[in-house]
Coordinates of N, CA and C in Angstrom, one line a residue:
Chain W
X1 N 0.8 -1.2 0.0 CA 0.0 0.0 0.0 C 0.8 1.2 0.0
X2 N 0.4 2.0 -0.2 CA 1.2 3.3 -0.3 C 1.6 4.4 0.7
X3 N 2.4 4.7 1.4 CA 3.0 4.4 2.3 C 3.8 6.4 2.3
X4 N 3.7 6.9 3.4 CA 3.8 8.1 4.0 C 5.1 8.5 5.0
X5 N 5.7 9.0 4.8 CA 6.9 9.1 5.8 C 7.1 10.5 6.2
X6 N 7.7 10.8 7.7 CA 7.6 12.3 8.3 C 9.1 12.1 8.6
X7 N 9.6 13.4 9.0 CA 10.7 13.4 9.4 C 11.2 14.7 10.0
X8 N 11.6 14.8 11.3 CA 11.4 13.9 12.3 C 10.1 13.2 12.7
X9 N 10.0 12.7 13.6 CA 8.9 11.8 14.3 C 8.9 13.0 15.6
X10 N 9.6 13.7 16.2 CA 9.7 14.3 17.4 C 10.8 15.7 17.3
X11 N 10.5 16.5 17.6 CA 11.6 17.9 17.6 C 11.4 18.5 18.6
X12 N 12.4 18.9 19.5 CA 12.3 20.2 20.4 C 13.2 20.9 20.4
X13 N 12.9 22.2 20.5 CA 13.8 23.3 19.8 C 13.5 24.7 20.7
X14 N 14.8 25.6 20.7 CA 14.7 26.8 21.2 C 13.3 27.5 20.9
X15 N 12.8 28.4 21.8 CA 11.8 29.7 21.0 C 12.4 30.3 20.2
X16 N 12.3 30.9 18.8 CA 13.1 31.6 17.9 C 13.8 31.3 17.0
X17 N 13.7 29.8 17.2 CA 14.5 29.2 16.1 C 13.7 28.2 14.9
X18 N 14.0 27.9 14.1 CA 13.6 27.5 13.0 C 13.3 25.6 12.7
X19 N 12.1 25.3 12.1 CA 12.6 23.9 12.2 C 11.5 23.4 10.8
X20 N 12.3 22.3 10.4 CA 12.3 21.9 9.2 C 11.6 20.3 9.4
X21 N 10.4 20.5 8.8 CA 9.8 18.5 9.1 C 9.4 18.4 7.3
X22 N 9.7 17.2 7.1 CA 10.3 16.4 5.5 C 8.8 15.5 5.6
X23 N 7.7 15.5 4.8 CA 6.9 15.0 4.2 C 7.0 14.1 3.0
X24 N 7.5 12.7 3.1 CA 7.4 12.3 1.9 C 7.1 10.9 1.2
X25 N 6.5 11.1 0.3 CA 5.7 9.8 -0.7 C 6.3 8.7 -0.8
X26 N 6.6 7.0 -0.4 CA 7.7 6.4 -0.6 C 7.7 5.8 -1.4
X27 N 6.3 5.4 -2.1 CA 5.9 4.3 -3.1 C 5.0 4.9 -4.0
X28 N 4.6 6.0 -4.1 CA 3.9 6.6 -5.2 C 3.9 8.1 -5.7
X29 N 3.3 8.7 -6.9 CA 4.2 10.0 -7.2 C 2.6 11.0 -6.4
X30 N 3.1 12.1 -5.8 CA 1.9 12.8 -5.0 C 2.3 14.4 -5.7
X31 N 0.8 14.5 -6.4 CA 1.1 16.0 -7.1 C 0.5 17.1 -5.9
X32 N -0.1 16.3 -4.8 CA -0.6 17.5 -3.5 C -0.4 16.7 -2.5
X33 N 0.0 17.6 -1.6 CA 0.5 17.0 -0.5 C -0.3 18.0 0.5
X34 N -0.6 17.7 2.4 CA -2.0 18.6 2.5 C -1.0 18.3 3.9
X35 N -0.6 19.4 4.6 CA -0.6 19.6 6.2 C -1.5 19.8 6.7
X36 N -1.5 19.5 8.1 CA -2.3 19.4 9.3 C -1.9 19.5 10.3
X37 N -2.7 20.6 11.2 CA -2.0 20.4 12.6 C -3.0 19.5 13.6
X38 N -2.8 19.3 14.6 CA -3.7 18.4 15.9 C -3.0 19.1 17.2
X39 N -4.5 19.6 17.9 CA -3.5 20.3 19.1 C -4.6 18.8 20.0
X40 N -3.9 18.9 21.3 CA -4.2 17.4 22.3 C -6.1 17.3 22.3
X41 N -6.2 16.1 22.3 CA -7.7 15.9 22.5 C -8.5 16.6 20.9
X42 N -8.1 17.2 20.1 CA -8.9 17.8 18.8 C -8.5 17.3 18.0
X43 N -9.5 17.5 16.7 CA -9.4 17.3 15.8 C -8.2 17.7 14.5
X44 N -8.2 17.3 13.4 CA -7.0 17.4 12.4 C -7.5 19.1 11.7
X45 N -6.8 19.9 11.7 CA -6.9 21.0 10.6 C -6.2 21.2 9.9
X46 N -6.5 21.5 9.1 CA -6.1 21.5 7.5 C -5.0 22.8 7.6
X47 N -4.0 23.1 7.7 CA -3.4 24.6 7.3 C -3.2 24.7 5.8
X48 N -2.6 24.0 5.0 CA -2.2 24.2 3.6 C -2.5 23.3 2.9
X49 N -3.1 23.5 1.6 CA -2.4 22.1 0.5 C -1.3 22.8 -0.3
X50 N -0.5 21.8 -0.7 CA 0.8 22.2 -1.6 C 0.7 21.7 -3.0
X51 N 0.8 22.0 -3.7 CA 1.1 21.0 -5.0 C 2.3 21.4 -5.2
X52 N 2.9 20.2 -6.3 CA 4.5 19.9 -7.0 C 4.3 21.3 -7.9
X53 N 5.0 22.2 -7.6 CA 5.8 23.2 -8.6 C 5.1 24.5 -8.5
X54 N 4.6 24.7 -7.2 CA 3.7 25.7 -7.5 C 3.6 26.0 -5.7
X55 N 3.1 27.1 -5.7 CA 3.1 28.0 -4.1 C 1.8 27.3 -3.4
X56 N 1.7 27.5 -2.1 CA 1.0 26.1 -1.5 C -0.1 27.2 -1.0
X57 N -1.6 26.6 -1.1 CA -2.6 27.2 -0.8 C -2.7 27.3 0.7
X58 N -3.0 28.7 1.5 CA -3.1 28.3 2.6 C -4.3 28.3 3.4
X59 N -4.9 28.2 4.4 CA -6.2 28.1 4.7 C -6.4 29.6 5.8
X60 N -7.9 30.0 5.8 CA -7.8 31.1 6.4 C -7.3 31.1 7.7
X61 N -5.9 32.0 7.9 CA -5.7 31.9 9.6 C -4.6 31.9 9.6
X62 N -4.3 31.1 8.4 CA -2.7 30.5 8.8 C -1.7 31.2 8.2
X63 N -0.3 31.5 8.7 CA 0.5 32.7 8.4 C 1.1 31.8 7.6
X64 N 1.2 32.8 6.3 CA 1.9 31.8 5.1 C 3.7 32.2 5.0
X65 N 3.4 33.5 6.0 CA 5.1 33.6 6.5 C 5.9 33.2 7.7
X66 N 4.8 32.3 8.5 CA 5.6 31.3 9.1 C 5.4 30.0 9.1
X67 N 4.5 29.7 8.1 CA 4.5 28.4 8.1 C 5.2 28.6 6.4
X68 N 6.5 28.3 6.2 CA 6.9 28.2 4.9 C 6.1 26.5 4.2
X69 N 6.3 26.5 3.6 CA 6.0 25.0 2.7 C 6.4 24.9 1.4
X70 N 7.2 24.2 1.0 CA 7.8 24.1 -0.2 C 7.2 22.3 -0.8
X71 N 7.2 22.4 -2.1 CA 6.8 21.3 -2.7 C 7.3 20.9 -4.2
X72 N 8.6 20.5 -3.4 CA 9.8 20.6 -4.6 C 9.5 19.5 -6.4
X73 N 9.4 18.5 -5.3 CA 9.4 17.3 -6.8 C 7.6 16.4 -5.8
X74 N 7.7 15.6 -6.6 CA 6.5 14.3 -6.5 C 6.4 13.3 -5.5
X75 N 7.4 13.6 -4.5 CA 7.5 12.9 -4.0 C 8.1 13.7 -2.2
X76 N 8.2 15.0 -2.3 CA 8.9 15.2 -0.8 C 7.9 17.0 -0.7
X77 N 7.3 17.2 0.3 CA 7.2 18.1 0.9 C 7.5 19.0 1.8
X78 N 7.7 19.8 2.2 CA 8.2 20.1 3.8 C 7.5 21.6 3.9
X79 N 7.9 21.5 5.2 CA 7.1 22.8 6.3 C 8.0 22.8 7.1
X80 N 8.2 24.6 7.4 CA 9.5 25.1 8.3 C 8.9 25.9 9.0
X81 N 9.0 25.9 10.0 CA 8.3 27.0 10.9 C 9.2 27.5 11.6
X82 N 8.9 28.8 11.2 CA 10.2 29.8 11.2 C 9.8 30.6 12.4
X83 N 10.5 31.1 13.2 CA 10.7 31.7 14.6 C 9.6 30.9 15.8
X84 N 10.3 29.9 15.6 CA 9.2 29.4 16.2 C 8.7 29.5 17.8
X85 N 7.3 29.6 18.1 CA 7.0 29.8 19.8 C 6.3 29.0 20.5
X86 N 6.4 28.7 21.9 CA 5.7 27.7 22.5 C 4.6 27.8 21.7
X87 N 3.4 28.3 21.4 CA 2.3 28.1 21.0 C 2.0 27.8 19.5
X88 N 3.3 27.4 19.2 CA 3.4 26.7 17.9 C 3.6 24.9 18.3
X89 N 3.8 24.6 19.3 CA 3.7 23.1 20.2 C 2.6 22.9 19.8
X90 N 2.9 21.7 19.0 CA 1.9 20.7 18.2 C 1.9 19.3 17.6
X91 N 1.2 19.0 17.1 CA 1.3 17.7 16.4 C 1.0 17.9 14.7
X92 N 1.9 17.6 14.0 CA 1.8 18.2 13.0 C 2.0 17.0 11.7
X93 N 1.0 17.0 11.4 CA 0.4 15.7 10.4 C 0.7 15.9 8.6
X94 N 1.2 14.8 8.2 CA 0.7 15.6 6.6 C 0.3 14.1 5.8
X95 N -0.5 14.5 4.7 CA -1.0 13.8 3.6 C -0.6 13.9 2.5
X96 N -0.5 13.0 1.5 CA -0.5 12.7 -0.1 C -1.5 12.1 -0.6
X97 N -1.7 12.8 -1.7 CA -2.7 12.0 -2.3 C -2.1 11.5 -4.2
X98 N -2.6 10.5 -4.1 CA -2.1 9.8 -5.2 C -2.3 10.7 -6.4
X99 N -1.1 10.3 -7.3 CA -1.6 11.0 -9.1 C -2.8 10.5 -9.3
X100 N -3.4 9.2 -9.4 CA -4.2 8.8 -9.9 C -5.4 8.5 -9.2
X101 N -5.5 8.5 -7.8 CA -6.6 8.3 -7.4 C -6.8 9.7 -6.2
X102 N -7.2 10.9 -6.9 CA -6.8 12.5 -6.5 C -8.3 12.4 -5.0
X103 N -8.9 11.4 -4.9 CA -10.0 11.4 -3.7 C -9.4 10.7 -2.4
X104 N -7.9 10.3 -2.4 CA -7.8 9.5 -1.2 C -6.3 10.0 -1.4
X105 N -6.3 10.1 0.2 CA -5.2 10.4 1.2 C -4.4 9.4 1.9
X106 N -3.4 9.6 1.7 CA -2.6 8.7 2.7 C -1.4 9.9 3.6
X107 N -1.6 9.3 4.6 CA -1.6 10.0 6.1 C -0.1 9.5 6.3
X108 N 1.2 10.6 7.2 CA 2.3 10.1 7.5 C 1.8 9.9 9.2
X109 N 2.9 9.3 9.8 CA 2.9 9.1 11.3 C 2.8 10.4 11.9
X110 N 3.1 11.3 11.7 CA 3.1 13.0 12.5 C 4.1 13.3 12.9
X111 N 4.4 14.5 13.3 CA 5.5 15.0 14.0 C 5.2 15.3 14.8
X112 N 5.7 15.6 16.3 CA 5.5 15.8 17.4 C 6.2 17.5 17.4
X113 N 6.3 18.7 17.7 CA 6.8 19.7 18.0 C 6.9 20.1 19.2
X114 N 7.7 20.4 20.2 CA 7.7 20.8 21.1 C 8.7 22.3 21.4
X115 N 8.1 23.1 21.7 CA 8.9 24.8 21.4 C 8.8 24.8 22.8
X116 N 10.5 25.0 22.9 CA 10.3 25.4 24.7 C 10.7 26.9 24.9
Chain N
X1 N -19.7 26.3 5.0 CA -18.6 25.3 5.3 C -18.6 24.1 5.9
X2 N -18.4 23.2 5.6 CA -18.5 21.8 6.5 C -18.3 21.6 7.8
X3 N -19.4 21.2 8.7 CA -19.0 21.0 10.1 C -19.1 19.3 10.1
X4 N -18.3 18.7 11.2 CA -18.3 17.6 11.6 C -18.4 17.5 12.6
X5 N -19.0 16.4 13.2 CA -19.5 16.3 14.8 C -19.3 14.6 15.3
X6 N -18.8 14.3 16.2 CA -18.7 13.2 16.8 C -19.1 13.1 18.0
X7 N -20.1 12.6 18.2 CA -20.7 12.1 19.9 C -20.5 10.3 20.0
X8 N -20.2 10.6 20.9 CA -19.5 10.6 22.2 C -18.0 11.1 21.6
X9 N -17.6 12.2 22.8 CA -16.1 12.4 22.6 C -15.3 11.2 23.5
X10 N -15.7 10.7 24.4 CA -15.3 9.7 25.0 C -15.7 8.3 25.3
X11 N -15.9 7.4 25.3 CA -16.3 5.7 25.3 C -15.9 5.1 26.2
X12 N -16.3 4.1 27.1 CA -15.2 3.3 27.6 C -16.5 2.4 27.9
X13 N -15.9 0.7 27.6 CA -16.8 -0.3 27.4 C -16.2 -1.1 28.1
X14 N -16.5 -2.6 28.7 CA -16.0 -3.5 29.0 C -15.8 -5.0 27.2
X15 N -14.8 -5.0 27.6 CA -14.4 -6.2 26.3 C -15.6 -6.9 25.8
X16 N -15.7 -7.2 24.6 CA -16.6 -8.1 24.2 C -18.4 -7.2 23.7
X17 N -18.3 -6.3 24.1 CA -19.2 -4.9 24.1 C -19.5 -4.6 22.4
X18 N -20.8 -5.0 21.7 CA -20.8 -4.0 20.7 C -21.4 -3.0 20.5
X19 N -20.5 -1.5 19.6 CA -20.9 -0.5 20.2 C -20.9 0.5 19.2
X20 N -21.6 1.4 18.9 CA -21.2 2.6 17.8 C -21.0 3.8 18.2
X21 N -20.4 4.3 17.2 CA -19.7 5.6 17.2 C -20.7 6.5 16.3
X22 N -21.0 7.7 16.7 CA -21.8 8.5 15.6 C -21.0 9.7 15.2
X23 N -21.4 10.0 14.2 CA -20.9 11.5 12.8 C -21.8 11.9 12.4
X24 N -21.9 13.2 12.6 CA -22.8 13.7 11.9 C -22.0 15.4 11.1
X25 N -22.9 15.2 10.0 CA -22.3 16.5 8.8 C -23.7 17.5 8.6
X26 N -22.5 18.8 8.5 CA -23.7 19.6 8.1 C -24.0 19.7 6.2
X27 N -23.1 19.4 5.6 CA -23.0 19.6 4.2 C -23.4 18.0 3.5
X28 N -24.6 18.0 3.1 CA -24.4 16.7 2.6 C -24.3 16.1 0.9
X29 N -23.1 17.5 0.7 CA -22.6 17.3 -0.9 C -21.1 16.6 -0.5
X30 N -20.7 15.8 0.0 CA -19.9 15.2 -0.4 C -19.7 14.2 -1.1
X31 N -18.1 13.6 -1.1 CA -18.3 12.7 -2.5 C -17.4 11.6 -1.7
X32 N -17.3 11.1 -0.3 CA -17.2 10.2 0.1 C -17.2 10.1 1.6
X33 N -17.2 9.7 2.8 CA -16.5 9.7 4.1 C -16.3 8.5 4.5
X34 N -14.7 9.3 5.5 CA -14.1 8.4 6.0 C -13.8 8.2 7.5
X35 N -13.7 6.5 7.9 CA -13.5 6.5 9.3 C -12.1 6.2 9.5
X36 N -11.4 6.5 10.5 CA -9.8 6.8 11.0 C -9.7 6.2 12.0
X37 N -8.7 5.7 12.2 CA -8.0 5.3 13.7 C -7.0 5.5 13.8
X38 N -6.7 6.5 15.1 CA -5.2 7.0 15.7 C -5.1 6.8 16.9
X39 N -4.1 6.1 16.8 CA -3.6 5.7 18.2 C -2.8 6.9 19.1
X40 N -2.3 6.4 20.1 CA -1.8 8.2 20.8 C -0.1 8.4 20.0
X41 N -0.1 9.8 19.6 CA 0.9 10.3 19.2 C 1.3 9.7 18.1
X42 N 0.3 8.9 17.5 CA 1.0 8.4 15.9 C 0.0 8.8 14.7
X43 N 0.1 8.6 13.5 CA -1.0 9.2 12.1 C -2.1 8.5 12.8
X44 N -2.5 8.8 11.4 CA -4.1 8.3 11.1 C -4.5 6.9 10.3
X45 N -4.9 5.8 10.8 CA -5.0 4.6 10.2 C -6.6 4.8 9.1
X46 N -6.5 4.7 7.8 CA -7.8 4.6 7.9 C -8.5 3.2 8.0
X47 N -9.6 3.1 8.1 CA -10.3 1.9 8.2 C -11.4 2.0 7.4
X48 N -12.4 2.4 7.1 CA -13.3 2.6 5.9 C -13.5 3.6 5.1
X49 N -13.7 3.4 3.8 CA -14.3 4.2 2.8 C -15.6 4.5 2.5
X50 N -16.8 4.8 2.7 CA -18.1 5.0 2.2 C -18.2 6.0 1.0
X51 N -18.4 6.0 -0.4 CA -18.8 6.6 -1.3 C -20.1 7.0 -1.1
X52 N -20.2 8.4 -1.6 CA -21.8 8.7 -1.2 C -22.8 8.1 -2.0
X53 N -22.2 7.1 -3.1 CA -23.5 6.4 -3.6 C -23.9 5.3 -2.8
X54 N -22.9 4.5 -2.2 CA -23.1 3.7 -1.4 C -23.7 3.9 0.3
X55 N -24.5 3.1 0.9 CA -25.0 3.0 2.1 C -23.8 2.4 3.3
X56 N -23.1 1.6 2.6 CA -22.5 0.9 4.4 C -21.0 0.1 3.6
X57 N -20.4 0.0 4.5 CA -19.4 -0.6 4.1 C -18.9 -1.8 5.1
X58 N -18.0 -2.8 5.2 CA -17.9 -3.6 5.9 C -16.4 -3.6 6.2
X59 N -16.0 -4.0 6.6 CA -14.5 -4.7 7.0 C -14.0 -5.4 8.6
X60 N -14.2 -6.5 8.1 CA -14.1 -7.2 9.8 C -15.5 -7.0 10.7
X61 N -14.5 -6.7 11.7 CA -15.5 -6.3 13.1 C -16.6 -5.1 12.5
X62 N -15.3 -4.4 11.5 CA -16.1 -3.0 11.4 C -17.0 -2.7 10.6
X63 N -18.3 -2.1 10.5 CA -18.6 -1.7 9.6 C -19.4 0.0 9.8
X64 N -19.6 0.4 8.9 CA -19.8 1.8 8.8 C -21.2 2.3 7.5
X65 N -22.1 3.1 8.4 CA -23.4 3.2 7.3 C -22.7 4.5 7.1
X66 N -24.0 4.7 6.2 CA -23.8 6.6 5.8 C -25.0 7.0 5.3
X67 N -25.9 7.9 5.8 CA -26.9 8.4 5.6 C -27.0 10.1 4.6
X68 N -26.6 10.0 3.6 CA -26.3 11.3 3.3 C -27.5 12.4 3.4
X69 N -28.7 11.8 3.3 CA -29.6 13.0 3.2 C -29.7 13.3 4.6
X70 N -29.9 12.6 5.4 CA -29.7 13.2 7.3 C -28.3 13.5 7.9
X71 N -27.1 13.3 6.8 CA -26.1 14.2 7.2 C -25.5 13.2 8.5
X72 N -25.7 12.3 8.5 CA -25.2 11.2 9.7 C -24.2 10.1 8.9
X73 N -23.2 9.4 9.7 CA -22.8 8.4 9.4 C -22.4 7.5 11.1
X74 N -22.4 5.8 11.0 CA -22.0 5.6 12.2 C -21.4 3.9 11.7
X75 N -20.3 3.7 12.9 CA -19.3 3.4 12.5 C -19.4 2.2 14.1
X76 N -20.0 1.0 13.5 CA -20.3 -0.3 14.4 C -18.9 -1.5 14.9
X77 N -18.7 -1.2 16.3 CA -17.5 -2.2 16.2 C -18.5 -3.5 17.2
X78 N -18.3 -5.0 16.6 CA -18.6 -5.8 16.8 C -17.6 -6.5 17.8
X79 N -18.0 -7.0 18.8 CA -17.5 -7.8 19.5 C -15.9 -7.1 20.4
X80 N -16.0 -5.7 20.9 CA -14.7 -4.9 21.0 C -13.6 -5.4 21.2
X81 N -12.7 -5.4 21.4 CA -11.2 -5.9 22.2 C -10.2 -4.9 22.7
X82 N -9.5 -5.0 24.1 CA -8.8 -3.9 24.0 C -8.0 -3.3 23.2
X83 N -7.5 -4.2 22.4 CA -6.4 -3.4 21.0 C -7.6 -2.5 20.1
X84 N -8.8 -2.4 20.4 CA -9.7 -1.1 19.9 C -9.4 0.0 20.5
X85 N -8.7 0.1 21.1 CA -8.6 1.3 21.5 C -8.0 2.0 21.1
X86 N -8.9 3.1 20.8 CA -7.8 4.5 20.2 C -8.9 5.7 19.6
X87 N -8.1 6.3 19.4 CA -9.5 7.8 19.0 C -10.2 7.3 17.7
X88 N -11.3 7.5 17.4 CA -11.8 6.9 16.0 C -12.1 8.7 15.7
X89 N -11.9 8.7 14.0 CA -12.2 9.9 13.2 C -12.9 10.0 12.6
X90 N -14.0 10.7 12.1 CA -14.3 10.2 10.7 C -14.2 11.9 10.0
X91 N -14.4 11.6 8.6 CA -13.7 13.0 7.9 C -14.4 12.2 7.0
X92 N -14.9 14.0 5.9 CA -16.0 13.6 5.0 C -14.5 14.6 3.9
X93 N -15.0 14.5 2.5 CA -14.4 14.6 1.4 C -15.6 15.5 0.5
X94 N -15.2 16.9 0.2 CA -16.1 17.4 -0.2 C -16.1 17.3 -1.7
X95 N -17.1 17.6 -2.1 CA -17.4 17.3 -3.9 C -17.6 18.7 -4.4
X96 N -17.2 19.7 -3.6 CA -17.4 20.6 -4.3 C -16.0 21.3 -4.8
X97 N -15.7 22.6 -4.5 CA -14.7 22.9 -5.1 C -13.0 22.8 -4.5
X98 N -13.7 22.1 -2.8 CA -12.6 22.5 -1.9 C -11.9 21.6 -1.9
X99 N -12.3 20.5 -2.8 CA -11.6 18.9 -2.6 C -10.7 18.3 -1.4
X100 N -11.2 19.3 0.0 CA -10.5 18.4 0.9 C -11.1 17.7 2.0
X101 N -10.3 17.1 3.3 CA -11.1 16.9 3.8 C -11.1 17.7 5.1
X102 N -12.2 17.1 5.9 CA -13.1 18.1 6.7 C -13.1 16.7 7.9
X103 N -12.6 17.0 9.1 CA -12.1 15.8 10.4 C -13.7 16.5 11.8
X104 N -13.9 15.3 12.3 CA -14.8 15.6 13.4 C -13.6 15.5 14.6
X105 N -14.1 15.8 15.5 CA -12.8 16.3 16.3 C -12.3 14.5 17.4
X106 N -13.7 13.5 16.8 CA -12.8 12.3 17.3 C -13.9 11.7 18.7
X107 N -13.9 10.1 18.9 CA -14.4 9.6 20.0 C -13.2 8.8 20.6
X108 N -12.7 9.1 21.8 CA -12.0 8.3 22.5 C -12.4 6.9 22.8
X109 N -12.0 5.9 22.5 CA -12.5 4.5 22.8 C -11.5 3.9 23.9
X110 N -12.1 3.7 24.9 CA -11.3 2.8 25.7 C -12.1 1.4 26.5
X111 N -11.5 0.1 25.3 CA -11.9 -1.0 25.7 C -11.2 -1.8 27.4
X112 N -12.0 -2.1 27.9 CA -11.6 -2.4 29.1 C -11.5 -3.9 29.3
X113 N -10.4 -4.6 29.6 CA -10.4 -6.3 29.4 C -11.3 -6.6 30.9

């Protein structure tokens, strides 16, 4: 099956500093790729979709200058969140969805964020 | 905009217990929903698919209706076990122009041996 990978699994990092989590496709080509955050006990929200080669949509709310997102090739995504603050501590999820079947998602394991 | 709703936010059964989970939507143009299982601090497993032309879907223990014109879906676990435990999701898939999805915020299941 088609298969999702995050990287890291877990980060903790100064206030103010910058951090970089790697979204990527392992067994199929993903022309959109969809972040999410989860804060404890809630639900998944949607902050961005990205497509391959092009600037990533962001959803109403979300700072498109600190949540960078790049979506280089077909296969790797990432999100950097830049100056980052305790209240950016989260769980931070992402999806692919296949070239060919553009109605289903496949989900990575998440990243854990922790801003101290 | 699409809201999602899950009652019970919390569960807790004794083993062997069958039990459902409810969803309910306010938009009922979508073009499929889905039910999820996430365990603590890891992704999202899915577990069913329902297309909105279809009524119910099966898999195992599990099975899951979908009511689109009442805007409901519920998601039947047969015979529980404690390895059921974990937050169940369900997320609807819109058919309109937003093509994404839309998450209920989750029922905690805790099977009890």
């Amino acid at each position: 099956g088609a298969v999702v990978s995050q990287h890291p699994s877990r980060v903790i990092c100064k206030s103010g500093t910058s951090v970089k989590i790697e979204c990527r496709s392992l067994d199929f080509q993903a022309t959109t790729m969809f972040w999410y955050r989860q804060f404890p006990k809630k639900s998944l929200m949607l902050m961005a979709t990205s497509n391959e080669g092009s600037k990533a949509t962001y959803e109403q709310g979300v700072e498109k200058d600190k949540f960078l997102i790049n979506h280089a090739s077909l296969t790797l995504s990432t999100l950097t969140v830049t100056s980052a603050h305790p209240e950016d501590s989260s769980f931070y999820i992402c999806s692919a969805r296949d070239l060919n079947t553009w109605e289903t998602q496949y989900f990575g394991p998440g990243t854990r964020l922790l801003v101290l | 905009k699409q809201e999602v709703t899950q009652i019970p936010a919390a569960l807790s059964v004794p083993e062997g217990e069958n039990l459902v989970l409810n969803c309910s939507f306010t938009d009922s143009a979508i073009y499929n929903l889905q039910w999820f299982r996430q365990d603590p601090g890891k992704g999202l497993t899915s577990l069913l698919l329902i297309q909105s032309s279809q009524r119910e879907q099966t898999s195992g223990r599990l099975n899951a209706s979908l009511d689109k014109s009442s805007g409901r879906s519920t998601l039947y676990i047969a015979a529980s076990q404690p390895g059921d435990s974990a937050t169940y999701l369900c997320a609807t898939f819109s058919s309109g122009s937003a093509r994404q999805l839309t998450f209920g915020s989750g029922t905690q299941l805790t099977v009890l041996p």
